[in-house]
Short mmCIF file of C-alpha atoms and ligand atoms in Angstrom, two decimals:
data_model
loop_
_atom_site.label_atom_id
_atom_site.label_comp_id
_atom_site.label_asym_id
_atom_site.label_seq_id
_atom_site.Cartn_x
_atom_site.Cartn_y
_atom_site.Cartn_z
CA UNK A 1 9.68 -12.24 2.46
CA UNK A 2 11.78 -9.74 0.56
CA UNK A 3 9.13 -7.45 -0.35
CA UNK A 4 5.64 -6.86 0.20
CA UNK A 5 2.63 -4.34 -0.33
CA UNK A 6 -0.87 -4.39 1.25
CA UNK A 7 -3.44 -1.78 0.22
CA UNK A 8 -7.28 -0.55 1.09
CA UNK A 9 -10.04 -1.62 -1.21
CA UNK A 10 -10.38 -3.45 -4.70
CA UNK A 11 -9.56 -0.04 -6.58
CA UNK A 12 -6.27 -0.49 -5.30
CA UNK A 13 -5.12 -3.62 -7.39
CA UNK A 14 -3.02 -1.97 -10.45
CA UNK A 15 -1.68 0.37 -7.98
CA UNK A 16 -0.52 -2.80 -5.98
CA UNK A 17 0.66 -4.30 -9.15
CA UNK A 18 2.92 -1.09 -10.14
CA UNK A 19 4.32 -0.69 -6.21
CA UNK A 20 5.29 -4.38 -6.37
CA UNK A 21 7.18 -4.20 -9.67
CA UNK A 22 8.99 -0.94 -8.45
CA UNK A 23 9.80 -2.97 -4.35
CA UNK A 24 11.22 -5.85 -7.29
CA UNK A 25 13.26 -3.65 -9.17
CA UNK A 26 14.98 -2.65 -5.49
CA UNK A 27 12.82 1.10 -5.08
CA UNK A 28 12.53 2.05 -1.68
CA UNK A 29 8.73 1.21 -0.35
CA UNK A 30 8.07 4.84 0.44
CA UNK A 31 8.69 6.02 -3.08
CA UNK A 32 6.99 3.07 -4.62
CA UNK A 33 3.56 3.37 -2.73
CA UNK A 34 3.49 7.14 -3.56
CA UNK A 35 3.42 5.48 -7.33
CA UNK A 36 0.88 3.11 -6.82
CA UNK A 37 -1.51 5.64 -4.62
CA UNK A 38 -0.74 8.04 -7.97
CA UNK A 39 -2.86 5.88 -9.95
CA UNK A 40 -5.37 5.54 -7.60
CA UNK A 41 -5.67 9.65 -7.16
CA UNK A 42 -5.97 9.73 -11.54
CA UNK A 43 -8.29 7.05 -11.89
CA UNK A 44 -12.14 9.19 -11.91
CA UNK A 45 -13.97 5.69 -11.83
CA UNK A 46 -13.07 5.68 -8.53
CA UNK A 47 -15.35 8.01 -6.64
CA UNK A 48 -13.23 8.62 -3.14
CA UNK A 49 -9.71 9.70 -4.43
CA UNK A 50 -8.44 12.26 -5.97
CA UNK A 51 -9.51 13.32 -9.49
CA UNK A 52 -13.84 12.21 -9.28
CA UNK A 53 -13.32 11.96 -5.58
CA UNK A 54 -16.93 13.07 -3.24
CA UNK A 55 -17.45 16.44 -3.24
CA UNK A 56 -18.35 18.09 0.12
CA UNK A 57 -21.94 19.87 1.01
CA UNK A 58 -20.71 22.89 -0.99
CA UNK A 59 -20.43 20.75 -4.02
CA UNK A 60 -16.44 21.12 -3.98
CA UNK A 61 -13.85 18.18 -3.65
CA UNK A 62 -10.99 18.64 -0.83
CA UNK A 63 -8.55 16.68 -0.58
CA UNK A 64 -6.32 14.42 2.64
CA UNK A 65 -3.44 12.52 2.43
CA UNK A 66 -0.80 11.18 4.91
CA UNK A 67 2.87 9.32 4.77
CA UNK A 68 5.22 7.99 6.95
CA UNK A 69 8.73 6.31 6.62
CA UNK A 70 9.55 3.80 9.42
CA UNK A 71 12.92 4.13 9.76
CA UNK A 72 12.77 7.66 10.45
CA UNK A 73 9.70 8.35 11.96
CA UNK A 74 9.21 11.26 9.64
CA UNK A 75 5.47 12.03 8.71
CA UNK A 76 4.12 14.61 6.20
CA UNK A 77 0.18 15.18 5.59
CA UNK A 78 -2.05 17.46 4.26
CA UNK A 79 -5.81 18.10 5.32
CA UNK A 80 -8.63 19.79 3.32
CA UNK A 81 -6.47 21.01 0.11
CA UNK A 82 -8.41 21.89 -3.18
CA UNK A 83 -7.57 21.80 -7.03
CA UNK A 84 -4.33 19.92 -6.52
CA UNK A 85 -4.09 16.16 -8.15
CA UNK A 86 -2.29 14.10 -5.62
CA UNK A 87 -2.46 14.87 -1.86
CA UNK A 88 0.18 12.11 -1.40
CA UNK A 89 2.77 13.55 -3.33
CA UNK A 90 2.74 16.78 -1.38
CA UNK A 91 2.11 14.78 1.96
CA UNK A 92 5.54 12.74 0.89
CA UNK A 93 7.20 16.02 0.21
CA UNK A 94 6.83 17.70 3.58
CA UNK A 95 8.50 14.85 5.46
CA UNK A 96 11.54 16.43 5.77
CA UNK A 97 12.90 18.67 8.60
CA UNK A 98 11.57 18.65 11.93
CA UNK A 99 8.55 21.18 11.76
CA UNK A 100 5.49 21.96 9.42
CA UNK A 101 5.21 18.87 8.41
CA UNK A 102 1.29 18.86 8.80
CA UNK A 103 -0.40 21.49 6.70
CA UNK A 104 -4.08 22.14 5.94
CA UNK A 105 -6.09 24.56 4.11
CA UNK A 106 -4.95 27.53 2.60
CA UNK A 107 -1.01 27.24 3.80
CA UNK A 108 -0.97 23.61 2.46
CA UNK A 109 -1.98 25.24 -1.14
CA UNK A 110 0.06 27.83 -1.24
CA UNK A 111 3.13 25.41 0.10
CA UNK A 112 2.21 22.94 -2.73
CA UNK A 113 1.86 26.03 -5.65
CA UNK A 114 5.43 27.35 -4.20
CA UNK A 115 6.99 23.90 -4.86
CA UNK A 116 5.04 23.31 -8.47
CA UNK A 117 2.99 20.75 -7.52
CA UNK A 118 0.48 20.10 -10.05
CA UNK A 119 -2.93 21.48 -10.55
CA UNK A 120 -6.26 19.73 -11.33
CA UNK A 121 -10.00 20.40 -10.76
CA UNK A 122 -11.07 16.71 -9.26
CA UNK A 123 -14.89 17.71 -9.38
CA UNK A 124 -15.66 15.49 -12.34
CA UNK A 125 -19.48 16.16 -14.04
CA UNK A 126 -20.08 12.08 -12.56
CA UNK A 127 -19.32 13.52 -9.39
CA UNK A 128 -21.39 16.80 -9.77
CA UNK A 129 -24.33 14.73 -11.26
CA UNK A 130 -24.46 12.85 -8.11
CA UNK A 131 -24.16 16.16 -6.08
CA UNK A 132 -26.79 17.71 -7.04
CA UNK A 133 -29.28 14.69 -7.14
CA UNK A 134 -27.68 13.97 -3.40
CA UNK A 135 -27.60 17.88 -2.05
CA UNK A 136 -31.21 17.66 -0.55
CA UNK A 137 -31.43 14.87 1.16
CA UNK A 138 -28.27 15.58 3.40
CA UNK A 139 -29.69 15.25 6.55
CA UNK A 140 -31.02 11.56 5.30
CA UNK A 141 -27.45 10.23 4.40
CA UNK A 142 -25.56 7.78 6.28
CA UNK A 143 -22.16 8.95 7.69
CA UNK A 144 -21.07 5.96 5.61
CA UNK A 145 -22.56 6.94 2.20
CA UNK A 146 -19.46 6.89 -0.78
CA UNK A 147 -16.51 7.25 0.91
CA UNK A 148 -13.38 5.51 0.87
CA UNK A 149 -9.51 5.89 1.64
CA UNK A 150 -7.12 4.69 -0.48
CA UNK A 151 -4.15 3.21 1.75
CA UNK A 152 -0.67 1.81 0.71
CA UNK A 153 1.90 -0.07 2.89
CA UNK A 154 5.09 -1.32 1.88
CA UNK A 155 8.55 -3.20 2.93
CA UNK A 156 11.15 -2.92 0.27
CA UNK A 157 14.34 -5.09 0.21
CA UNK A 158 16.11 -3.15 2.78
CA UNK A 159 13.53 -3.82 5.42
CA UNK A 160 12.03 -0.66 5.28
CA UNK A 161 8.30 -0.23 5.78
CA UNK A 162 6.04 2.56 5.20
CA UNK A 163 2.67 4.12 5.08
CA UNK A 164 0.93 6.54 2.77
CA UNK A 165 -2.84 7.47 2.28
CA UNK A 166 -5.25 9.87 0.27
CA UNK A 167 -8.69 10.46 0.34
CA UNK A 168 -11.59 13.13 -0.59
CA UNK A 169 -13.05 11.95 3.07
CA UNK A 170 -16.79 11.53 3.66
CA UNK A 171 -19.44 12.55 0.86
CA UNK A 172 -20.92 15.89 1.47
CA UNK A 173 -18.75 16.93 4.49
CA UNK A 174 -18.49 20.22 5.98
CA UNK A 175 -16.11 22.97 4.94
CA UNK A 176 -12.99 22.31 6.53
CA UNK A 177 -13.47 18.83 7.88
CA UNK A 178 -10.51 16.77 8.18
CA UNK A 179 -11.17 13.21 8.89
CA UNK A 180 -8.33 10.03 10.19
CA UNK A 181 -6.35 10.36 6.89
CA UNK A 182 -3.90 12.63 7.49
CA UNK A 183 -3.00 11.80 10.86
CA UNK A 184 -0.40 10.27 12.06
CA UNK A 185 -0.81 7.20 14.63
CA UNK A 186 -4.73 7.39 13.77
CA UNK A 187 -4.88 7.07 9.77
CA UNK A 188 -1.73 5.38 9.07
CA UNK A 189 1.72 4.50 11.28
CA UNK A 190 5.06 3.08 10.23
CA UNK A 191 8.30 2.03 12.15
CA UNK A 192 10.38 -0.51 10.37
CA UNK A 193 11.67 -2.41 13.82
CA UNK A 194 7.76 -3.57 13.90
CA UNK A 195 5.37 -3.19 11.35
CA UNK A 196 3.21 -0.58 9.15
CA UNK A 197 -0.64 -0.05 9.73
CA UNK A 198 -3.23 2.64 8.02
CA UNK A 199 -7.01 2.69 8.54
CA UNK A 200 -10.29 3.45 6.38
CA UNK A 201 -13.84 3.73 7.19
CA UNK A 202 -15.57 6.32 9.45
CA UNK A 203 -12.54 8.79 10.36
CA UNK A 204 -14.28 10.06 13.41
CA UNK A 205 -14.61 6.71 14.86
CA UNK A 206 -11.08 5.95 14.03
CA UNK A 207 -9.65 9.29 15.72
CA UNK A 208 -11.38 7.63 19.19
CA UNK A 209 -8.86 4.58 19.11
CA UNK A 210 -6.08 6.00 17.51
CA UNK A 211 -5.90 2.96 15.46
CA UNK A 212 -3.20 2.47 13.43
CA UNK A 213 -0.74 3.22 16.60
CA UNK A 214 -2.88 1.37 18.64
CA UNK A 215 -1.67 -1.94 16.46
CA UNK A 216 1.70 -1.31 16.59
CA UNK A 217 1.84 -0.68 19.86
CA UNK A 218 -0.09 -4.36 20.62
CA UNK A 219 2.49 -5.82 17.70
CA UNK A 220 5.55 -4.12 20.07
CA UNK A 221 3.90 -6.24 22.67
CA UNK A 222 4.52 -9.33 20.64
CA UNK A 223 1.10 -10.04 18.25
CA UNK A 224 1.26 -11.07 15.23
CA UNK A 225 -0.30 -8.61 12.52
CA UNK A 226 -3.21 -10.52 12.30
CA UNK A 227 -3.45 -10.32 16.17
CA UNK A 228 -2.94 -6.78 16.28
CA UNK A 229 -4.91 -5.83 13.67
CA UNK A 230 -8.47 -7.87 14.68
CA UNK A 231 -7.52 -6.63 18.67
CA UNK A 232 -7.39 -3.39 17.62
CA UNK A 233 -10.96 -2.96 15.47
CA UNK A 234 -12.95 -5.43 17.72
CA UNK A 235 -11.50 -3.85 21.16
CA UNK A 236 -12.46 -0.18 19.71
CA UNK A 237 -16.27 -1.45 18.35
CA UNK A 238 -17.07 -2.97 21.96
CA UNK A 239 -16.07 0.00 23.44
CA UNK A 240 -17.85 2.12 21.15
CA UNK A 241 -21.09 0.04 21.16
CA UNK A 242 -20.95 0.16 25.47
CA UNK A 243 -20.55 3.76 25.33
CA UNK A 244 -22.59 4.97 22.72
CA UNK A 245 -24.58 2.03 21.55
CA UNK A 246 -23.07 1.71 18.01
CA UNK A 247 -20.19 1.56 16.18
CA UNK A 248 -19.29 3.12 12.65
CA UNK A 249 -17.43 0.90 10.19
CA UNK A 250 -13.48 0.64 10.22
CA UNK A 251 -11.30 -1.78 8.67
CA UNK A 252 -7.02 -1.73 9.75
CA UNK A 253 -4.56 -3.00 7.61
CA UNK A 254 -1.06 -4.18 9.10
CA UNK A 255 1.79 -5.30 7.53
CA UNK A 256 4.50 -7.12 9.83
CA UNK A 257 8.65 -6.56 9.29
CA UNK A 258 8.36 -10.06 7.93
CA UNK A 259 6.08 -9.20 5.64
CA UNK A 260 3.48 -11.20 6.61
CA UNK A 261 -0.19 -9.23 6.68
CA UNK A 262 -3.27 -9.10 8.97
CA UNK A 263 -7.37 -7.17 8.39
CA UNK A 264 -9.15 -6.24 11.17
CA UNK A 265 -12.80 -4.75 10.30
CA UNK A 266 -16.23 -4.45 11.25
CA UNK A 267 -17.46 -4.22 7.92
CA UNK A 268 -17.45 -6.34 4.83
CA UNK A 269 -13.90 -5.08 3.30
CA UNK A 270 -11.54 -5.57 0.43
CA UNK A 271 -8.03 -5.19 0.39
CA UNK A 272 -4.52 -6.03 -2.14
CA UNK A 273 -1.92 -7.74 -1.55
CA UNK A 274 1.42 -8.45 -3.68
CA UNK A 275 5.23 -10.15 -2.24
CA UNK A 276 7.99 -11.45 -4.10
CA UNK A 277 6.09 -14.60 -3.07
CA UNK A 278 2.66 -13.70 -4.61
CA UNK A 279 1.29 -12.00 -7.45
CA UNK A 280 -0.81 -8.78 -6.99
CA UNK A 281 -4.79 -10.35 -6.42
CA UNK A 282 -7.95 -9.00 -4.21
CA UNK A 283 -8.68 -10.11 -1.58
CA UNK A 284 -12.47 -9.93 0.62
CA UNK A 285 -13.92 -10.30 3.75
CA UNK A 286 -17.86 -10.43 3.37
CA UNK A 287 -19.73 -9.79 6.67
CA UNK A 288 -23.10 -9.85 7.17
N1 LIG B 301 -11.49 7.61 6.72
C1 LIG B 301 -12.00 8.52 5.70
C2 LIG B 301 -12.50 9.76 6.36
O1 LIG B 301 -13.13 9.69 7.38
C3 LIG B 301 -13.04 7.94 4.83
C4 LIG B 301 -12.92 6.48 4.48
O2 LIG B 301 -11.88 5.89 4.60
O3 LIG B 301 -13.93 5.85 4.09
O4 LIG B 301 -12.30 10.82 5.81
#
């Protein structure tokens, strides 16, 4: 394959469609998922991204995002930022140099005013609506209630692959939680000699497997992406059910050097998927 891009969830489809046009045209993958998640982040239909994304138990919408370019190893993330439209674009930004390249809070903000990113409010009034019809009955919400990550992986036509993410985390989370999005090896991983992987479902579950390294490191080993990907969600459930007698939901996507793609997940799960090979379409996993 001489291009391909894999992404997290149904909302992701035109975004898929406008990173596969740019990976044609010859943009490098990192540049072209940072597009595609873009749309994602603007879109306020979709209620776990950016502008509309879940507001937290204060009623306010905070931001995480991640990236990573394979060939480099470079990351750059940001974790609980507010009023800024797209956590990915500043995450992309800070991948240069070999320190603070993982800011939260406060410093993030002020890192992403100095360099003129730009500003937007992302509580919508949908998203207040369903705050304040949702703010009493915290304690009886699922950890899983309206939350999603938007993920993007990509190989370009120089064999590069890499990984980028943004999300407003879990609905009505606590001030200053930062879930698996922003964090490297857990969230989302990239190294162009193997393959690409980012995660989305319950971040705290994620953070106990270290998922999206965890993949690689079985792909390194020789799997397949499909191998890796399944081995790496079903190996982290059983342990989690012995321990603790449950598991939260996770899904992994993993793209291979080849190009070729592989889902693991414990949940029912949607995902895109676009190649020079195949036009942009969604794709589903229904479990019971
Ligand atoms: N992983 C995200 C978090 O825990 C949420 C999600 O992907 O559903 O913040």
């Amino acid at each position: 394959m001489k291009y391909a891009v894999l992404a997290t969830w149904k909302m992701a489809l035109e975004g898929t469609r406008k990173a596969a046009a740019l990976l044609k045209e010859g943009e490098h993958s990192g540049r072209a998922i940072v597009e595609g998640i873009t749309m994602v982040e603007d879109e306020p239909s979709f209620h776990s991204v950016g502008f509309g994304g879940r507001p937290n138990a204060e009623g306010r919408v905070f931001l995480d995002g991640g990236y990573m370019d394979g060939d480099t190893l470079h990351f750059g993330a940001v974790g609980s930022i507010e009023n800024f439209r797209s956590a990915v674009r500043i995450a992309y930004s800070l991948q240069e140099g070999d320190a603070n390249n993982f800011l939260v809070g406060e410093g993030a903000e002020r890192y992403a005013e100095e360099h003129g990113f730009e500003k937007r409010d992302n509580v919508t009034e949908e998203a207040m609506e369903l705050y304040m019809k949702e703010k009493d009955r915290l304690q009886e919400l699922s950890a899983y209630d309206g939350h999603d990550t938007v993920c993007f992986l990509a190989l370009d036509q120089n064999g590069t692959l890499c990984a980028a993410t943004s999300t407003s985390g879990l609905f009505m989370k606590q001030p200053g939680r930062v879930g698996d999005t922003p964090l490297p090896g857990v969230g989302y991983y990239a190294d162009s000699k193997v393959g690409a992987a980012a995660a989305t479902g319950m971040g705290e579950e994620i953070m106990k497997g270290a998922l999206s390294y965890a993949a690689i490191r079985m792909m390194k080993d020789g799997m397949s992406a499909q191998e890796a990907a399944e081995t790496a969600v079903f190996e982290l459930d059983r342990e989690l059910k012995e321990r603790n007698g449950h598991a939260n939901p996770m899904s992994l996507i993993v793209l291979a050097k080849d190009g070729s793609c592989g889902i693991g997940t414990n949940v029912s799960f949607t995902w895109c998927y676009a190649s020079d090979t195949e036009e942009a379409a969604v794709h589903e996993i229904t479990l019971p």
